[in-house]
Coordinates of C-alpha atoms in Angstrom, one line a residue:
X908 CA 36.6 -24.4 -30.5
X909 CA 38.5 -22.5 -33.3
X910 CA 36.0 -19.5 -32.7
X911 CA 36.9 -19.4 -29.1
X912 CA 40.5 -19.6 -29.7
X913 CA 40.2 -16.8 -32.3
X914 CA 38.4 -14.5 -29.9
X915 CA 40.9 -15.2 -27.0
X916 CA 43.8 -14.4 -29.4
X917 CA 42.1 -11.2 -30.7
X918 CA 41.4 -10.1 -27.1
X919 CA 45.1 -10.7 -26.3
X920 CA 46.1 -8.6 -29.4
X921 CA 43.9 -5.8 -28.3
X922 CA 45.3 -5.9 -24.8
X923 CA 48.7 -5.7 -25.9
X924 CA 48.0 -2.9 -28.4
X925 CA 46.2 -0.9 -25.6
X926 CA 49.1 -1.5 -23.3
X927 CA 51.7 -0.3 -26.0
X928 CA 49.5 2.9 -26.5
X929 CA 49.6 3.7 -22.8
X930 CA 53.3 3.1 -22.5
X931 CA 54.0 5.3 -25.4
X932 CA 51.9 8.0 -24.0
X933 CA 53.4 7.8 -20.6
X934 CA 56.9 7.9 -22.0
X935 CA 56.1 10.7 -24.2
X936 CA 54.8 12.8 -21.3
X937 CA 57.6 11.7 -19.0
X938 CA 60.7 12.4 -21.2
X939 CA 60.3 16.1 -21.5
X940 CA 60.0 16.1 -17.7
X941 CA 63.1 14.1 -17.2
X942 CA 65.0 16.1 -19.7
X943 CA 64.0 19.4 -17.8
X944 CA 65.4 17.9 -14.6
X945 CA 68.5 16.8 -16.4
X946 CA 69.1 20.3 -17.8
X947 CA 68.5 21.8 -14.3
X948 CA 71.2 19.4 -12.9
X949 CA 73.6 20.3 -15.6
X950 CA 73.0 24.0 -15.1
X951 CA 74.0 23.8 -11.4
X952 CA 77.4 22.6 -12.5
X953 CA 77.9 25.2 -15.4
X954 CA 79.7 28.6 -15.3
X955 CA 77.0 30.0 -17.6
X956 CA 74.4 28.7 -20.1
X957 CA 74.1 29.5 -23.7
X958 CA 70.6 28.3 -24.5
X959 CA 70.6 24.8 -23.2
X960 CA 74.5 24.4 -23.8
X961 CA 76.6 24.8 -20.6
X962 CA 79.7 27.0 -20.9
X963 CA 82.2 25.4 -18.6
X964 CA 81.8 23.4 -15.5
X965 CA 82.4 24.4 -12.0
X966 CA 81.7 23.4 -8.3
X967 CA 81.5 27.0 -7.2
X968 CA 77.7 27.0 -7.5
X969 CA 77.3 24.7 -4.6
X970 CA 79.5 26.6 -2.3
X971 CA 76.3 28.4 -1.2
X972 CA 74.9 25.2 0.1
X973 CA 78.0 24.9 2.4
X974 CA 78.4 28.3 3.7
X975 CA 74.8 29.5 3.5
X976 CA 75.9 33.0 2.5
X977 CA 74.4 34.3 -0.8
X978 CA 76.8 37.0 -2.1
X979 CA 76.3 39.0 -5.3
X980 CA 79.0 41.6 -5.9
X981 CA 77.6 44.9 -6.9
X982 CA 74.1 43.9 -6.1
X983 CA 71.7 46.6 -4.9
X984 CA 69.9 44.1 -2.8
X985 CA 71.1 41.4 -0.2
X986 CA 69.7 37.8 0.3
X987 CA 69.0 36.3 3.7
X988 CA 71.2 33.5 5.0
X989 CA 70.3 30.1 3.1
X990 CA 70.1 28.2 6.5
X991 CA 67.7 30.6 7.9
X992 CA 65.5 30.2 4.9
X993 CA 65.7 26.5 5.0
X994 CA 64.8 26.5 8.6
X995 CA 61.7 28.6 8.0
X996 CA 60.6 26.3 5.2
X997 CA 61.0 23.1 7.4
X998 CA 59.3 24.8 10.3
X999 CA 56.3 25.9 8.2
X1000 CA 56.0 22.4 6.5
X1001 CA 56.3 20.3 9.8
X1002 CA 54.0 22.6 11.9
X1003 CA 51.4 22.7 9.1
X1004 CA 51.6 18.9 8.8
X1005 CA 51.3 18.2 12.6
X1006 CA 48.4 20.6 13.1
X1007 CA 46.5 19.2 10.1
X1008 CA 46.9 15.7 11.4
X1009 CA 45.7 16.6 14.9
X1010 CA 42.7 18.7 14.0
X1011 CA 41.6 16.5 10.9
X1012 CA 41.7 13.4 13.2
X1013 CA 39.5 14.9 15.8
X1014 CA 37.0 16.5 13.4
X1015 CA 36.9 13.4 11.2
X1016 CA 36.3 11.1 14.2
X1017 CA 33.5 13.5 15.5
X1018 CA 31.8 13.7 12.2
X1019 CA 32.1 10.0 11.4
X1020 CA 30.9 8.8 15.0
X1021 CA 28.4 11.3 16.3
X1022 CA 25.1 12.1 15.0
X1023 CA 24.0 15.7 15.5
X1024 CA 21.8 18.2 13.9
X1025 CA 23.3 19.9 10.8
X1026 CA 25.7 17.0 10.3
X1027 CA 24.9 16.7 6.6
X1028 CA 25.0 20.5 6.0
X1029 CA 28.3 20.7 7.9
X1030 CA 29.8 17.8 5.6
X1031 CA 28.4 19.9 2.5
X1032 CA 30.0 23.0 3.8
X1033 CA 33.4 21.4 4.3
X1034 CA 33.3 20.2 0.9
X1035 CA 32.3 23.6 -0.6
X1036 CA 35.2 25.3 1.5
X1037 CA 37.7 22.8 0.0
X1038 CA 36.6 23.7 -3.3
X1039 CA 36.7 27.5 -2.6
X1040 CA 40.0 29.0 -4.2
X1041 CA 42.0 30.5 -1.3
X1042 CA 43.4 33.1 -3.7
X1043 CA 40.0 34.7 -3.7
X1044 CA 40.4 35.5 -0.1
X1045 CA 43.7 37.3 -0.2
X1046 CA 42.2 40.8 0.6
X1047 CA 40.0 39.6 3.3
X1048 CA 43.0 37.5 4.8
X1049 CA 45.3 40.5 4.5
X1050 CA 42.8 42.7 6.6
X1051 CA 42.3 40.0 9.2
X1052 CA 46.1 39.3 9.6
X1053 CA 46.8 43.1 9.9
X1054 CA 44.2 43.5 12.6
X1055 CA 45.5 40.6 14.6
X1056 CA 49.0 41.6 14.2
X1057 CA 50.0 38.5 12.3
X1058 CA 51.0 40.3 9.1
X1059 CA 54.7 39.6 8.2
X1060 CA 54.8 36.6 10.5
X1061 CA 55.1 32.9 9.8
X1062 CA 52.3 32.3 12.4
X1063 CA 49.9 34.1 10.2
X1064 CA 50.8 32.0 7.1
X1065 CA 50.6 28.9 9.3
X1066 CA 47.1 29.6 10.4
X1067 CA 46.0 30.3 6.8
X1068 CA 47.5 27.1 5.4
X1069 CA 46.0 25.0 8.2
X1070 CA 42.5 26.6 7.9
X1071 CA 42.4 26.2 4.1
X1072 CA 43.9 22.7 4.0
X1073 CA 41.7 21.2 6.8
X1074 CA 38.7 20.5 4.7
X1075 CA 40.4 17.9 2.6
X1076 CA 42.1 16.5 5.7
X1077 CA 38.8 16.1 7.5
X1078 CA 37.2 14.3 4.5
X1079 CA 40.1 12.0 4.3
X1080 CA 39.9 11.1 8.1
X1081 CA 36.1 10.7 8.1
X1082 CA 36.4 8.1 5.2
X1083 CA 39.1 6.1 7.2
X1084 CA 37.1 6.3 10.4
X1085 CA 33.9 5.2 8.6
X1086 CA 35.8 2.0 7.5
X1087 CA 36.6 1.1 11.2
X1088 CA 33.9 -1.2 12.6
X1089 CA 31.7 0.0 15.5
X1090 CA 32.4 -3.2 17.2
X1091 CA 36.1 -2.4 17.7
X1092 CA 35.3 0.9 19.4
X1093 CA 32.5 -0.7 21.5
X1094 CA 35.0 -3.5 22.7
X1095 CA 37.4 -0.6 23.8
X1096 CA 34.4 1.1 25.7
X1097 CA 33.3 -2.1 27.4
X1098 CA 37.0 -2.8 28.6
X1099 CA 37.0 0.4 30.4
X1100 CA 38.2 3.0 28.0
X1101 CA 36.4 6.4 27.6
X1102 CA 35.8 8.0 24.3
X1103 CA 39.1 9.8 24.1
X1104 CA 41.1 6.6 25.2
X1105 CA 39.3 4.6 22.6
X1106 CA 40.1 7.2 20.0
X1107 CA 43.7 7.5 20.9
X1108 CA 44.5 3.8 21.7
X1109 CA 42.2 1.9 19.3
X1110 CA 40.9 3.9 16.4
X1111 CA 44.2 6.1 15.6
X1112 CA 46.3 2.9 15.0
X1113 CA 43.5 1.6 12.9
X1114 CA 43.6 4.7 10.6
X1115 CA 47.3 5.2 10.5
X1116 CA 47.1 5.2 6.7
X1117 CA 45.0 8.1 6.8
X1118 CA 47.0 9.9 9.2
X1119 CA 50.0 9.3 7.1
X1120 CA 48.1 10.7 4.0
X1121 CA 47.1 13.9 5.8
X1122 CA 50.6 14.3 7.0
X1123 CA 52.1 14.0 3.5
X1124 CA 49.6 16.4 2.1
X1125 CA 50.2 18.9 4.9
X1126 CA 53.9 18.7 4.6
X1127 CA 54.0 19.1 0.9
X1128 CA 51.4 21.9 1.1
X1129 CA 53.6 23.7 3.7
X1130 CA 56.8 23.0 1.9
X1131 CA 55.7 24.3 -1.4
X1132 CA 53.8 27.3 -0.2
X1133 CA 54.5 30.6 -2.2
X1134 CA 51.5 32.8 -2.9
X1135 CA 50.8 33.5 1.0
X1136 CA 54.5 34.0 1.5
X1137 CA 54.7 36.4 -1.3
X1138 CA 51.6 38.3 -0.2
X1139 CA 51.8 38.2 3.6
X1140 CA 55.6 38.2 4.3
X1141 CA 57.5 41.3 3.8
X1142 CA 60.7 40.7 5.9
X1143 CA 63.4 38.5 4.5
X1144 CA 63.9 36.8 7.9
X1145 CA 60.6 35.0 7.3
X1146 CA 61.4 33.9 3.7
X1147 CA 61.0 30.3 2.6
X1148 CA 62.8 28.4 -0.2
X1149 CA 60.0 29.2 -2.7
X1150 CA 60.3 32.9 -2.1
X1151 CA 64.1 32.8 -2.4
X1152 CA 64.1 31.0 -5.8
X1153 CA 61.4 33.5 -6.9
X1154 CA 63.7 36.5 -5.9
X1155 CA 66.6 34.9 -7.9
X1156 CA 64.6 35.4 -11.1
X1157 CA 62.3 38.4 -10.5
X1158 CA 62.9 41.9 -11.5
X1159 CA 62.8 43.3 -7.9
X1160 CA 66.1 41.8 -7.0
X1161 CA 69.5 41.5 -8.7
X1162 CA 69.7 38.5 -10.9
X1163 CA 71.9 35.8 -9.6
X1164 CA 73.8 33.2 -11.6
X1165 CA 71.8 30.4 -13.1
X1166 CA 74.0 27.8 -11.6
X1167 CA 73.5 28.9 -8.2
X1168 CA 69.6 29.2 -8.7
X1169 CA 69.7 25.7 -10.1
X1170 CA 71.7 24.2 -7.2
X1171 CA 69.3 25.7 -4.5
X1172 CA 66.2 24.6 -6.6
X1173 CA 67.7 20.9 -6.7
X1174 CA 68.3 21.2 -2.8
X1175 CA 64.7 22.5 -2.5
X1176 CA 63.5 19.4 -4.3
X1177 CA 65.5 16.7 -2.7
X1178 CA 63.5 16.6 0.8
X1179 CA 60.2 16.4 -1.1
X1180 CA 61.5 13.5 -3.3
X1181 CA 63.0 11.5 -0.4
X1182 CA 59.7 12.1 1.6
X1183 CA 57.4 11.1 -1.2
X1184 CA 59.6 7.9 -2.0
X1185 CA 59.0 6.7 1.7
X1186 CA 55.4 7.8 1.9
X1187 CA 53.8 7.2 -1.5
X1188 CA 52.5 3.8 -0.5
X1189 CA 50.2 5.5 1.8
X1190 CA 48.8 7.8 -0.9
X1191 CA 47.8 4.7 -2.8
X1192 CA 45.5 3.5 -0.1
X1193 CA 43.2 6.6 0.1
X1194 CA 39.5 6.8 -1.1
X1195 CA 37.9 10.1 -0.4
X1196 CA 34.4 10.5 0.9
X1197 CA 33.8 7.7 3.3
X1198 CA 34.9 4.8 0.9
X1199 CA 37.6 3.6 3.3
X1200 CA 40.9 2.1 2.4
X1201 CA 41.8 0.5 -0.9

C-alpha cells in the first residue's frame, strides 16, 4: 500500500515538474515576441525612435490610415494610395481562398470517392508538388506569365498562388471526405440525388471543418504573399500591403518615418489576428492524409 502511494506521489511530482518545464519554455519563447509587438505599437505613436526608446508621442503617424495618402516631402519616389493597396490585398486574399476551397473540394472528393488508373501515382505527385519549393520556379513562371500577357497583373499572381497551394488543400479535403461514411452518400443517391447534388447538399456540409481549414490557409497565404508580388508586379497600382511595407524600408525608395511604417504594419496584422481568432477552432480539427477529423 505504501509502495503504491509512493509511486503515485512520485508520478505526480514528475508530472508537475514536466508541466513546469513546458510552461517556462513557452513563456521564454513568447515573451520576446510580445515585447516586439509592444515595441511596434509604441513606435506607431512616437515621433522618432532612439534605439528602443521613443522620442515624443504623436497621433500624426495614424493620419495616413484616415486619409490614405502617403506623402513624404522631398522624396524622389511616390507611394500609391493606401486604400488602393488594401483593396488589392483583400482582393488577392479572398479570391485565392475562394478558388482553393472550390477546386480542392472537387479534387478531394474525386480522389476520395472514385477509383481510377493512376490514382496512387496522382496522390504521390500531389504530395511531391506540395513539397516542391515554388521559389525554384520563379524563372519558369516569369516566362509563362510574360508569354500569356499576365506579367504585372494580380490575375497572374492569383493563378500562381492557387496552383502552388492547391496540393495541400486537396490533401486536406481528401482526408475529410475519407472520414464521411459511404452510407451517407448512398442514402442521398437512393433518395434521387445525382452525384453533384449529393456532393453539394450532403457531403459538403459534412466536411465544413475541412472547407474552413482550406479557406483559412488560402486567405492567410494570399494576404501574406510577398515574393511573387515583388517578382511579378512592377506597377504600383497592383501593390499589396506586404510590398508597401517592404518599400518603406528598402533602399529603392525614400525611407519613411518609422512611426508611419509601424502604424501600417499594425493595420496589416489586425485582419489576420481577427480572422484567426474566429477560425482557429477549425485548424485544431485537421488531420492530414486521410485520417479525418480529430
